[in-house]
mmCIF file with all atom_site columns, C-alpha atoms in Angstrom:
data_model
loop_
_atom_site.group_PDB
_atom_site.id
_atom_site.type_symbol
_atom_site.label_atom_id
_atom_site.label_alt_id
_atom_site.label_comp_id
_atom_site.label_asym_id
_atom_site.label_entity_id
_atom_site.label_seq_id
_atom_site.pdbx_PDB_ins_code
_atom_site.Cartn_x
_atom_site.Cartn_y
_atom_site.Cartn_z
_atom_site.occupancy
_atom_site.B_iso_or_equiv
_atom_site.pdbx_formal_charge
_atom_site.auth_seq_id
_atom_site.auth_comp_id
_atom_site.auth_asym_id
_atom_site.auth_atom_id
_atom_site.pdbx_PDB_model_num
ATOM 1   C CA . MET A 1 1   ? -15.290 36.610 -6.634  1.00 64.00 ? 258 MET A CA 1
ATOM 2   C CA . LYS A 1 2   ? -14.456 32.947 -6.531  1.00 85.00 ? 259 LYS A CA 1
ATOM 3   C CA . LYS A 1 3   ? -17.165 30.314 -6.551  1.00 88.00 ? 260 LYS A CA 1
ATOM 4   C CA . ILE A 1 4   ? -16.510 26.594 -6.901  1.00 85.00 ? 261 ILE A CA 1
ATOM 5   C CA . THR A 1 5   ? -19.338 24.079 -7.297  1.00 86.00 ? 262 THR A CA 1
ATOM 6   C CA . ARG A 1 6   ? -18.900 20.337 -7.597  1.00 80.00 ? 263 ARG A CA 1
ATOM 7   C CA . ILE A 1 7   ? -21.316 19.014 -10.203 1.00 80.00 ? 264 ILE A CA 1
ATOM 8   C CA . PHE A 1 8   ? -23.037 15.721 -9.393  1.00 71.00 ? 265 PHE A CA 1
ATOM 9   C CA . PRO A 1 9   ? -25.011 13.666 -11.910 1.00 59.00 ? 266 PRO A CA 1
ATOM 10  C CA . LYS A 1 10  ? -28.791 13.681 -11.452 1.00 56.00 ? 267 LYS A CA 1
ATOM 11  C CA . ASN A 1 11  ? -28.908 9.898  -11.671 1.00 48.00 ? 268 ASN A CA 1
ATOM 12  C CA . VAL A 1 12  ? -26.468 7.259  -10.502 1.00 43.00 ? 269 VAL A CA 1
ATOM 13  C CA . PRO A 1 13  ? -23.940 7.336  -13.338 1.00 43.00 ? 270 PRO A CA 1
ATOM 14  C CA . ASP A 1 14  ? -22.895 4.415  -15.453 1.00 46.00 ? 271 ASP A CA 1
ATOM 15  C CA . THR A 1 15  ? -19.173 5.087  -15.316 1.00 46.00 ? 272 THR A CA 1
ATOM 16  C CA . ASN A 1 16  ? -18.257 3.036  -18.364 1.00 48.00 ? 273 ASN A CA 1
ATOM 17  C CA . PHE A 1 17  ? -15.989 5.558  -20.097 1.00 45.00 ? 274 PHE A CA 1
ATOM 18  C CA . GLY A 1 18  ? -16.845 4.045  -23.476 1.00 45.00 ? 275 GLY A CA 1
ATOM 19  C CA . LYS A 1 19  ? -20.323 5.488  -23.052 1.00 45.00 ? 276 LYS A CA 1
ATOM 20  C CA . TYR A 1 20  ? -18.878 8.800  -21.842 1.00 45.00 ? 277 TYR A CA 1
ATOM 21  C CA . GLN A 1 21  ? -16.506 8.961  -24.812 1.00 45.00 ? 278 GLN A CA 1
ATOM 22  C CA . PHE A 1 22  ? -13.402 9.015  -22.639 1.00 47.00 ? 279 PHE A CA 1
ATOM 23  C CA . HIS A 1 23  ? -11.225 8.196  -25.632 1.00 48.00 ? 280 HIS A CA 1
ATOM 24  C CA . ALA A 1 24  ? -13.359 10.051 -28.162 1.00 49.00 ? 281 ALA A CA 1
ATOM 25  C CA . ASN A 1 25  ? -14.483 13.589 -29.012 1.00 54.00 ? 282 ASN A CA 1
ATOM 26  C CA . PHE A 1 26  ? -15.394 14.869 -25.519 1.00 58.00 ? 283 PHE A CA 1
ATOM 27  C CA . TRP A 1 27  ? -11.815 14.301 -24.376 1.00 63.00 ? 284 TRP A CA 1
ATOM 28  C CA . ARG A 1 28  ? -10.185 15.011 -27.759 1.00 65.00 ? 285 ARG A CA 1
ATOM 29  C CA . LYS A 1 29  ? -7.630  17.548 -26.531 1.00 66.00 ? 286 LYS A CA 1
ATOM 30  C CA . THR A 1 30  ? -7.039  15.892 -23.193 1.00 78.00 ? 287 THR A CA 1
ATOM 31  C CA . ARG A 1 31  ? -4.562  13.187 -22.306 1.00 83.00 ? 288 ARG A CA 1
ATOM 32  C CA . TRP A 1 32  ? -2.927  11.729 -19.222 1.00 83.00 ? 289 TRP A CA 1
ATOM 33  C CA . ILE A 1 33  ? 0.301   13.535 -18.410 1.00 89.00 ? 290 ILE A CA 1
ATOM 34  C CA . ALA A 1 34  ? 3.212   12.410 -16.263 1.00 88.00 ? 291 ALA A CA 1
ATOM 35  C CA . VAL A 1 35  ? 6.716   13.629 -15.535 1.00 88.00 ? 292 VAL A CA 1
ATOM 36  C CA . PRO A 1 36  ? 9.192   12.538 -18.230 1.00 85.00 ? 293 PRO A CA 1
ATOM 37  C CA . GLY A 1 37  ? 11.805  9.997  -17.172 1.00 85.00 ? 294 GLY A CA 1
ATOM 38  C CA . TRP A 1 38  ? 9.641   8.086  -14.710 1.00 83.00 ? 295 TRP A CA 1
ATOM 39  C CA . ASP A 1 39  ? 10.167  4.289  -14.871 1.00 82.00 ? 296 ASP A CA 1
ATOM 40  C CA . HIS A 1 40  ? 6.397   3.425  -14.922 1.00 77.00 ? 297 HIS A CA 1
ATOM 41  C CA . HIS A 1 41  ? 6.921   1.125  -11.939 1.00 78.00 ? 298 HIS A CA 1
ATOM 42  C CA . SER A 1 42  ? 8.154   2.982  -8.842  1.00 81.00 ? 299 SER A CA 1
ATOM 43  C CA . PRO A 1 43  ? 6.010   4.919  -6.359  1.00 84.00 ? 300 PRO A CA 1
ATOM 44  C CA . VAL A 1 44  ? 6.069   8.624  -7.140  1.00 88.00 ? 301 VAL A CA 1
ATOM 45  C CA . VAL A 1 45  ? 4.539   11.981 -6.177  1.00 93.00 ? 302 VAL A CA 1
ATOM 46  C CA . TRP A 1 46  ? 4.253   14.687 -8.832  1.00 94.00 ? 303 TRP A CA 1
ATOM 47  C CA . ALA A 1 47  ? 3.184   18.322 -9.031  1.00 96.00 ? 304 ALA A CA 1
ATOM 48  C CA . PHE A 1 48  ? 1.495   19.829 -12.087 1.00 96.00 ? 305 PHE A CA 1
ATOM 49  C CA . ARG A 1 49  ? 0.920   23.553 -12.578 1.00 97.00 ? 306 ARG A CA 1
ATOM 50  C CA . LYS A 1 50  ? -1.015  25.670 -15.065 1.00 97.00 ? 307 LYS A CA 1
ATOM 51  C CA . THR A 1 51  ? -1.304  29.464 -14.939 1.00 97.00 ? 308 THR A CA 1
ATOM 52  C CA . PHE A 1 52  ? -3.938  31.259 -17.023 1.00 96.00 ? 309 PHE A CA 1
ATOM 53  C CA . THR A 1 53  ? -5.386  34.773 -17.279 1.00 96.00 ? 310 THR A CA 1
ATOM 54  C CA . LEU A 1 54  ? -9.016  35.867 -17.520 1.00 96.00 ? 311 LEU A CA 1
ATOM 55  C CA . SER A 1 55  ? -9.911  39.267 -18.998 1.00 96.00 ? 312 SER A CA 1
ATOM 56  C CA . ALA A 1 56  ? -13.306 39.362 -17.223 1.00 96.00 ? 313 ALA A CA 1
ATOM 57  C CA . GLU A 1 57  ? -15.228 37.412 -14.593 1.00 96.00 ? 314 GLU A CA 1
ATOM 58  C CA . THR A 1 58  ? -15.774 33.997 -16.152 1.00 96.00 ? 315 THR A CA 1
ATOM 59  C CA . THR A 1 59  ? -17.735 30.832 -15.365 1.00 95.00 ? 316 THR A CA 1
ATOM 60  C CA . PHE A 1 60  ? -16.548 27.540 -16.830 1.00 94.00 ? 317 PHE A CA 1
ATOM 61  C CA . ARG A 1 61  ? -16.355 23.820 -16.049 1.00 92.00 ? 318 ARG A CA 1
ATOM 62  C CA . ILE A 1 62  ? -13.467 21.426 -15.702 1.00 93.00 ? 319 ILE A CA 1
ATOM 63  C CA . CYS A 1 63  ? -13.320 17.645 -15.361 1.00 90.00 ? 320 CYS A CA 1
ATOM 64  C CA . VAL A 1 64  ? -10.380 16.294 -13.359 1.00 92.00 ? 321 VAL A CA 1
ATOM 65  C CA . THR A 1 65  ? -8.942  12.948 -12.294 1.00 89.00 ? 322 THR A CA 1
ATOM 66  C CA . ALA A 1 66  ? -5.652  11.235 -11.585 1.00 89.00 ? 323 ALA A CA 1
ATOM 67  C CA . ASP A 1 67  ? -4.219  7.764  -11.297 1.00 82.00 ? 324 ASP A CA 1
ATOM 68  C CA . GLN A 1 68  ? -4.045  7.040  -8.512  1.00 82.00 ? 325 GLN A CA 1
ATOM 69  C CA . ARG A 1 69  ? -4.946  10.053 -6.363  1.00 88.00 ? 326 ARG A CA 1
ATOM 70  C CA . TYR A 1 70  ? -4.749  13.857 -6.455  1.00 94.00 ? 327 TYR A CA 1
ATOM 71  C CA . ASP A 1 71  ? -5.313  17.129 -4.649  1.00 96.00 ? 328 ASP A CA 1
ATOM 72  C CA . LEU A 1 72  ? -6.254  20.097 -6.862  1.00 97.00 ? 329 LEU A CA 1
ATOM 73  C CA . TYR A 1 73  ? -5.573  23.660 -5.768  1.00 98.00 ? 330 TYR A CA 1
ATOM 74  C CA . LEU A 1 74  ? -6.708  26.928 -7.321  1.00 97.00 ? 331 LEU A CA 1
ATOM 75  C CA . ASP A 1 75  ? -4.760  30.020 -6.309  1.00 97.00 ? 332 ASP A CA 1
ATOM 76  C CA . GLY A 1 76  ? -3.432  28.162 -3.257  1.00 96.00 ? 333 GLY A CA 1
ATOM 77  C CA . GLU A 1 77  ? -6.837  26.875 -2.042  1.00 96.00 ? 334 GLU A CA 1
ATOM 78  C CA . ARG A 1 78  ? -7.637  23.157 -2.173  1.00 96.00 ? 335 ARG A CA 1
ATOM 79  C CA . ILE A 1 79  ? -10.751 22.810 -4.327  1.00 95.00 ? 336 ILE A CA 1
ATOM 80  C CA . ALA A 1 80  ? -10.918 19.067 -5.114  1.00 94.00 ? 337 ALA A CA 1
ATOM 81  C CA . PHE A 1 81  ? -9.412  15.688 -4.310  1.00 93.00 ? 338 PHE A CA 1
ATOM 82  C CA . GLY A 1 82  ? -9.933  12.166 -5.537  1.00 87.00 ? 339 GLY A CA 1
ATOM 83  C CA . SER A 1 83  ? -10.555 10.282 -7.528  1.00 81.00 ? 340 SER A CA 1
ATOM 84  C CA . ASP A 1 84  ? -12.917 7.696  -6.197  1.00 73.00 ? 341 ASP A CA 1
ATOM 85  C CA . ARG A 1 85  ? -11.465 4.221  -6.581  1.00 66.00 ? 342 ARG A CA 1
ATOM 86  C CA . GLY A 1 86  ? -12.258 2.623  -9.920  1.00 63.00 ? 343 GLY A CA 1
ATOM 87  C CA . LEU A 1 87  ? -11.015 0.255  -12.595 1.00 62.00 ? 344 LEU A CA 1
ATOM 88  C CA . SER A 1 88  ? -9.610  0.977  -16.056 1.00 59.00 ? 345 SER A CA 1
ATOM 89  C CA . ASN A 1 89  ? -13.056 0.708  -17.664 1.00 62.00 ? 346 ASN A CA 1
ATOM 90  C CA . THR A 1 90  ? -14.876 2.494  -14.818 1.00 65.00 ? 347 THR A CA 1
ATOM 91  C CA . TRP A 1 91  ? -12.513 5.265  -13.769 1.00 71.00 ? 348 TRP A CA 1
ATOM 92  C CA . PHE A 1 92  ? -14.124 8.208  -11.961 1.00 77.00 ? 349 PHE A CA 1
ATOM 93  C CA . PHE A 1 93  ? -13.598 11.913 -12.500 1.00 83.00 ? 350 PHE A CA 1
ATOM 94  C CA . GLU A 1 94  ? -14.933 15.041 -10.818 1.00 88.00 ? 351 GLU A CA 1
ATOM 95  C CA . THR A 1 95  ? -16.652 17.932 -12.587 1.00 89.00 ? 352 THR A CA 1
ATOM 96  C CA . LEU A 1 96  ? -16.300 21.428 -11.117 1.00 92.00 ? 353 LEU A CA 1
ATOM 97  C CA . GLU A 1 97  ? -17.954 24.667 -12.165 1.00 93.00 ? 354 GLU A CA 1
ATOM 98  C CA . LEU A 1 98  ? -15.748 27.676 -11.413 1.00 95.00 ? 355 LEU A CA 1
ATOM 99  C CA . THR A 1 99  ? -16.626 31.372 -11.365 1.00 96.00 ? 356 THR A CA 1
ATOM 100 C CA . LEU A 1 100 ? -13.439 33.436 -11.213 1.00 97.00 ? 357 LEU A CA 1
ATOM 101 C CA . ASP A 1 101 ? -12.637 37.148 -11.265 1.00 97.00 ? 358 ASP A CA 1
ATOM 102 C CA . ALA A 1 102 ? -10.570 38.708 -14.014 1.00 97.00 ? 359 ALA A CA 1
ATOM 103 C CA . GLY A 1 103 ? -6.863  38.265 -13.473 1.00 97.00 ? 360 GLY A CA 1
ATOM 104 C CA . THR A 1 104 ? -4.210  35.576 -13.321 1.00 97.00 ? 361 THR A CA 1
ATOM 105 C CA . HIS A 1 105 ? -5.073  32.215 -11.745 1.00 97.00 ? 362 HIS A CA 1
ATOM 106 C CA . THR A 1 106 ? -3.061  29.066 -11.098 1.00 97.00 ? 363 THR A CA 1
ATOM 107 C CA . PHE A 1 107 ? -4.063  25.417 -10.850 1.00 97.00 ? 364 PHE A CA 1
ATOM 108 C CA . VAL A 1 108 ? -1.651  23.144 -8.967  1.00 98.00 ? 365 VAL A CA 1
ATOM 109 C CA . SER A 1 109 ? -2.219  19.443 -8.542  1.00 97.00 ? 366 SER A CA 1
ATOM 110 C CA . ARG A 1 110 ? -0.319  17.006 -6.346  1.00 96.00 ? 367 ARG A CA 1
ATOM 111 C CA . VAL A 1 111 ? -0.645  13.483 -7.756  1.00 94.00 ? 368 VAL A CA 1
ATOM 112 C CA . TRP A 1 112 ? 0.578   10.239 -6.276  1.00 89.00 ? 369 TRP A CA 1
ATOM 113 C CA . TRP A 1 113 ? 1.024   6.735  -7.649  1.00 84.00 ? 370 TRP A CA 1
ATOM 114 C CA . SER A 1 114 ? 1.782   3.934  -5.183  1.00 79.00 ? 371 SER A CA 1
ATOM 115 C CA . GLY A 1 115 ? 3.768   1.796  -7.616  1.00 74.00 ? 372 GLY A CA 1
ATOM 116 C CA . THR A 1 116 ? 3.136   -1.550 -9.242  1.00 69.00 ? 373 THR A CA 1
ATOM 117 C CA . ASP A 1 117 ? 4.348   -3.485 -6.170  1.00 64.00 ? 374 ASP A CA 1
ATOM 118 C CA . SER A 1 118 ? 1.769   -1.869 -3.883  1.00 56.00 ? 375 SER A CA 1
ATOM 119 C CA . LEU A 1 119 ? -1.324  -3.777 -2.774  1.00 50.00 ? 376 LEU A CA 1
ATOM 120 C CA . SER A 1 120 ? -3.354  -0.626 -3.374  1.00 51.00 ? 377 SER A CA 1
ATOM 121 C CA . HIS A 1 121 ? -2.389  -0.760 -7.056  1.00 47.00 ? 378 HIS A CA 1
ATOM 122 C CA . TYR A 1 122 ? -3.909  -4.064 -8.068  1.00 48.00 ? 379 TYR A CA 1
ATOM 123 C CA . GLY A 1 123 ? -7.319  -3.711 -9.670  1.00 48.00 ? 380 GLY A CA 1
ATOM 124 C CA . HIS A 1 124 ? -7.486  -0.014 -8.879  1.00 51.00 ? 381 HIS A CA 1
ATOM 125 C CA . THR A 1 125 ? -5.724  1.789  -11.674 1.00 55.00 ? 382 THR A CA 1
ATOM 126 C CA . ALA A 1 126 ? -6.869  3.672  -14.734 1.00 52.00 ? 383 ALA A CA 1
ATOM 127 C CA . VAL A 1 127 ? -5.369  3.634  -18.197 1.00 54.00 ? 384 VAL A CA 1
ATOM 128 C CA . PHE A 1 128 ? -2.119  5.460  -17.398 1.00 66.00 ? 385 PHE A CA 1
ATOM 129 C CA . PRO A 1 129 ? -0.600  6.683  -14.144 1.00 79.00 ? 386 PRO A CA 1
ATOM 130 C CA . GLY A 1 130 ? -0.695  10.458 -14.178 1.00 87.00 ? 387 GLY A CA 1
ATOM 131 C CA . PHE A 1 131 ? -2.981  13.489 -14.187 1.00 92.00 ? 388 PHE A CA 1
ATOM 132 C CA . LEU A 1 132 ? -5.845  14.535 -16.461 1.00 90.00 ? 389 LEU A CA 1
ATOM 133 C CA . LEU A 1 133 ? -7.724  17.841 -16.517 1.00 93.00 ? 390 LEU A CA 1
ATOM 134 C CA . HIS A 1 134 ? -10.251 18.722 -19.226 1.00 91.00 ? 391 HIS A CA 1
ATOM 135 C CA . GLY A 1 135 ? -11.357 22.303 -19.789 1.00 91.00 ? 392 GLY A CA 1
ATOM 136 C CA . CYS A 1 136 ? -14.945 22.101 -21.006 1.00 87.00 ? 393 CYS A CA 1
ATOM 137 C CA . GLY A 1 137 ? -16.192 24.024 -24.019 1.00 85.00 ? 394 GLY A CA 1
ATOM 138 C CA . GLU A 1 138 ? -14.114 27.005 -25.066 1.00 89.00 ? 395 GLU A CA 1
ATOM 139 C CA . TRP A 1 139 ? -11.615 26.224 -22.253 1.00 89.00 ? 396 TRP A CA 1
ATOM 140 C CA . ASP A 1 140 ? -10.579 22.944 -23.872 1.00 86.00 ? 397 ASP A CA 1
ATOM 141 C CA . GLU A 1 141 ? -7.566  24.336 -25.724 1.00 88.00 ? 398 GLU A CA 1
ATOM 142 C CA . GLU A 1 142 ? -6.367  26.602 -22.890 1.00 92.00 ? 399 GLU A CA 1
ATOM 143 C CA . LEU A 1 143 ? -6.683  24.300 -19.875 1.00 93.00 ? 400 LEU A CA 1
ATOM 144 C CA . SER A 1 144 ? -6.700  20.656 -20.977 1.00 92.00 ? 401 SER A CA 1
ATOM 145 C CA . THR A 1 145 ? -3.640  18.622 -20.080 1.00 92.00 ? 402 THR A CA 1
ATOM 146 C CA . ARG A 1 146 ? -2.785  17.796 -23.688 1.00 83.00 ? 403 ARG A CA 1
ATOM 147 C CA . SER A 1 147 ? -2.854  21.286 -25.124 1.00 76.00 ? 404 SER A CA 1
ATOM 148 C CA . GLY A 1 148 ? -2.602  23.560 -22.085 1.00 74.00 ? 405 GLY A CA 1
ATOM 149 C CA . ASN A 1 149 ? 1.194   23.452 -21.607 1.00 89.00 ? 406 ASN A CA 1
ATOM 150 C CA . TRP A 1 150 ? 1.164   22.231 -18.026 1.00 95.00 ? 407 TRP A CA 1
ATOM 151 C CA . GLU A 1 151 ? 4.392   22.367 -16.011 1.00 95.00 ? 408 GLU A CA 1
ATOM 152 C CA . ALA A 1 152 ? 5.353   19.132 -14.265 1.00 94.00 ? 409 ALA A CA 1
ATOM 153 C CA . MET A 1 153 ? 7.896   17.997 -11.706 1.00 95.00 ? 410 MET A CA 1
ATOM 154 C CA . GLU A 1 154 ? 8.537   15.123 -9.335  1.00 93.00 ? 411 GLU A CA 1
ATOM 155 C CA . LEU A 1 155 ? 8.159   16.019 -5.663  1.00 93.00 ? 412 LEU A CA 1
ATOM 156 C CA . LYS A 1 156 ? 11.093  14.517 -3.806  1.00 91.00 ? 413 LYS A CA 1
ATOM 157 C CA . GLY A 1 157 ? 10.987  13.681 -0.120  1.00 89.00 ? 414 GLY A CA 1
ATOM 158 C CA . TYR A 1 158 ? 7.994   11.334 -0.112  1.00 86.00 ? 415 TYR A CA 1
ATOM 159 C CA . THR A 1 159 ? 8.354   7.668  0.864   1.00 81.00 ? 416 THR A CA 1
ATOM 160 C CA . LEU A 1 160 ? 5.747   4.974  0.410   1.00 73.00 ? 417 LEU A CA 1
ATOM 161 C CA . ILE A 1 161 ? 5.243   3.150  3.693   1.00 71.00 ? 418 ILE A CA 1
ATOM 162 C CA . PRO A 1 162 ? 3.935   -0.352 2.885   1.00 64.00 ? 419 PRO A CA 1
ATOM 163 C CA . LEU A 1 163 ? 1.515   -2.200 5.103   1.00 60.00 ? 420 LEU A CA 1
ATOM 164 C CA . ASP A 1 164 ? 3.184   -4.661 7.496   1.00 61.00 ? 421 ASP A CA 1
ATOM 165 C CA . ASP A 1 165 ? -0.113  -6.486 7.859   1.00 56.00 ? 422 ASP A CA 1
ATOM 166 C CA . PRO A 1 166 ? -2.396  -6.481 4.774   1.00 54.00 ? 423 PRO A CA 1
ATOM 167 C CA . ASP A 1 167 ? -5.438  -6.403 7.090   1.00 53.00 ? 424 ASP A CA 1
ATOM 168 C CA . GLU A 1 168 ? -4.393  -3.031 8.541   1.00 54.00 ? 425 GLU A CA 1
ATOM 169 C CA . GLN A 1 169 ? -6.014  0.085  7.104   1.00 51.00 ? 426 GLN A CA 1
ATOM 170 C CA . VAL A 1 170 ? -2.902  2.254  7.340   1.00 49.00 ? 427 VAL A CA 1
ATOM 171 C CA . GLY A 1 171 ? 0.032   2.894  5.074   1.00 52.00 ? 428 GLY A CA 1
ATOM 172 C CA . GLY A 1 172 ? 0.696   5.382  2.296   1.00 56.00 ? 429 GLY A CA 1
ATOM 173 C CA . PHE A 1 173 ? 3.024   8.262  1.575   1.00 54.00 ? 430 PHE A CA 1
ATOM 174 C CA . VAL A 1 174 ? 4.774   10.294 4.236   1.00 53.00 ? 431 VAL A CA 1
ATOM 175 C CA . CYS A 1 175 ? 7.029   13.338 3.918   1.00 46.00 ? 432 CYS A CA 1
#
């Protein structure tokens, strides 16, 4: 059995991460991760992978985000994408509740950053370009990006295509 539910707040959220303890206890074992050796300037596409094993059917929650954008896959199926556009003090994340069968499972996330020269960068970036996944509750240590031993690599073969006309609504990465 595999069940994935996106959790939405009951009220319109105040996304000030200070109030949500983004840098405090709730996120204590979670941190932004990136691929070592990146110059912190150039456009890039990364992949992150985490494999884990469940001994019985289990239900748990994760919170996930990336700077700037991501696709999240579970066992080869796309289960989330985002994040909604925000600012460093109002960065959005998604919360998912997962019910998974016993066995081995794999998260893979494709994350892209458009670079500091991109028009899409200005005013729309979080604290650190990269990926963040928080395993809630007892899954904190096993799944969170700080402590969960995630594998990471740069995905070659992508090129950022800049806008010729800033008023156009096209542009982005292509393979």
